[in-house]
Coordinates of C-alpha atoms in Angstrom, one line a residue:
M1 CA 60.1 117.1 -97.2
K2 CA 61.0 119.0 -100.4
L3 CA 60.3 122.7 -100.3
Q4 CA 58.9 124.4 -103.3
K5 CA 59.0 128.2 -104.0
I6 CA 55.7 129.8 -104.4
K7 CA 54.6 132.0 -107.3
Y8 CA 53.7 135.4 -106.0
E9 CA 51.1 136.1 -108.7
E10 CA 49.2 133.0 -107.6
L11 CA 48.7 134.2 -104.0
T12 CA 45.4 135.7 -102.8
A13 CA 45.4 139.3 -101.7
K14 CA 45.7 138.4 -98.0
Q15 CA 48.5 136.0 -98.8
K16 CA 50.4 138.7 -100.8
E17 CA 50.0 141.1 -97.8
I18 CA 51.5 138.5 -95.4
Y19 CA 54.3 137.6 -98.0
N20 CA 55.1 141.3 -98.4
F21 CA 55.2 141.8 -94.6
Q22 CA 57.7 139.0 -94.2
R23 CA 59.9 140.4 -97.0
V24 CA 60.0 143.9 -95.6
A25 CA 60.3 142.8 -92.0
A26 CA 63.4 140.9 -92.9
Q27 CA 64.9 144.0 -94.5
L28 CA 64.0 146.2 -91.5
A29 CA 65.7 143.7 -89.2
D30 CA 69.0 144.9 -90.9
Y31 CA 68.2 148.4 -89.5
G32 CA 67.5 147.2 -86.0
F33 CA 63.7 147.0 -86.2
N34 CA 61.5 144.2 -84.9
C35 CA 58.2 144.1 -86.7
I36 CA 54.8 143.0 -85.4
K37 CA 52.0 142.3 -87.8
L38 CA 48.6 143.8 -86.7
D39 CA 45.3 142.2 -87.7
D40 CA 43.1 145.2 -87.4
D41 CA 44.8 148.2 -89.0
W42 CA 45.3 149.8 -85.6
Q43 CA 45.4 153.6 -86.1
G44 CA 45.8 152.9 -89.8
A45 CA 48.9 150.7 -89.4
D46 CA 49.3 147.2 -90.8
F47 CA 52.3 146.6 -88.6
L48 CA 54.5 148.2 -86.0
A49 CA 58.3 148.5 -86.4
Y50 CA 60.0 149.2 -83.1
H51 CA 63.8 149.9 -82.9
K52 CA 66.1 147.9 -80.8
D53 CA 67.2 151.0 -79.0
G54 CA 63.7 151.6 -77.8
D55 CA 63.6 155.1 -79.1
R56 CA 61.4 154.7 -82.1
T57 CA 58.2 152.8 -83.0
L58 CA 56.9 153.3 -86.5
K59 CA 53.2 152.8 -87.4
V60 CA 53.5 151.3 -90.9
Q61 CA 50.9 151.0 -93.7
L62 CA 52.0 148.3 -96.1
K63 CA 51.1 148.7 -99.8
S64 CA 51.9 146.8 -102.9
R65 CA 52.7 150.1 -104.7
L66 CA 53.4 153.7 -104.0
S67 CA 50.2 155.1 -102.5
I68 CA 48.9 158.2 -100.7
Y69 CA 45.5 158.7 -99.0
G70 CA 43.8 161.7 -97.5
K71 CA 42.6 159.5 -94.6
Y72 CA 46.3 158.9 -93.5
E73 CA 47.3 162.6 -93.3
G74 CA 48.3 163.8 -89.9
K75 CA 48.3 160.3 -88.4
D76 CA 52.1 159.8 -88.1
L77 CA 52.0 156.8 -90.5
W78 CA 54.8 155.5 -92.6
M79 CA 54.1 154.1 -96.0
C80 CA 56.0 151.0 -97.1
F81 CA 55.9 149.7 -100.6
P82 CA 58.1 147.9 -103.2
N83 CA 59.2 149.2 -106.5
E84 CA 61.5 147.6 -109.0
G85 CA 63.0 145.2 -106.5
S86 CA 63.5 147.8 -103.7
W87 CA 61.5 148.6 -100.7
Y88 CA 60.7 152.2 -99.6
L89 CA 59.8 153.3 -96.1
I90 CA 58.7 157.0 -95.9
P91 CA 56.4 159.1 -93.7
H92 CA 53.1 159.4 -95.4
D93 CA 52.8 163.2 -95.0
R94 CA 56.4 163.7 -96.4
L95 CA 55.4 161.4 -99.3
V96 CA 52.4 163.6 -100.0
E97 CA 54.7 166.7 -100.0
I98 CA 57.1 165.1 -102.4
V99 CA 54.3 163.9 -104.7
G100 CA 53.0 167.5 -104.7
E101 CA 56.4 168.8 -105.7
H102 CA 57.0 166.3 -108.6
T103 CA 53.6 165.3 -110.0
R104 CA 50.1 166.5 -110.6
W105 CA 48.5 163.7 -108.6
L106 CA 47.1 166.1 -105.9
C107 CA 45.1 167.8 -108.6
S108 CA 43.5 164.5 -109.9
P109 CA 40.0 163.2 -109.3
S110 CA 41.5 160.1 -107.7
W111 CA 43.2 162.2 -105.0
E112 CA 40.0 164.3 -104.5
S113 CA 38.1 161.0 -104.1
G114 CA 40.5 159.9 -101.3
G115 CA 43.8 158.6 -102.6
Y116 CA 46.2 158.0 -105.4
S117 CA 48.5 155.1 -106.2
S118 CA 50.9 154.2 -109.0
G119 CA 52.7 150.9 -109.8
S120 CA 55.1 152.8 -112.1
P121 CA 56.1 156.1 -110.6
S122 CA 58.3 158.4 -112.7
K123 CA 62.0 158.3 -112.4
L124 CA 61.9 161.9 -111.2
L125 CA 59.6 160.9 -108.3
L126 CA 61.7 157.8 -107.5
Q127 CA 64.8 160.0 -107.4
A128 CA 63.1 162.4 -105.0
I129 CA 62.3 159.6 -102.6
S130 CA 65.5 157.7 -103.0
E131 CA 66.8 158.5 -99.5
F132 CA 63.9 156.4 -98.2
R133 CA 64.8 153.3 -100.2
L134 CA 65.9 150.4 -97.9

């Protein structure tokens, strides 16, 4: 059998989510996390990442770009998203704080309607969240 690499842009939305989960789960393994994909967005999470030491389990919402949503506030969710070849893993509420400090997104009609996302966040914002880059 000859294996052939896929083209990400040809995947369906669900296939992209599974692909992204596999990519980030592999990276989180380097930090001692085992990831379990959830089918039903349990408590807002797409997957759970539990640490080998048994002291941490993260509820993670996986996105294809930097995103914040009012419905995730106060739920102890972590946002995970790729940007320019790197993955970021950051507590949602901390991400909202940083976004509020470095952008005007929280004053936008999109945020007031429920959420905001960006496929090309500013260099200033990326620098502000750099400690959360995997």
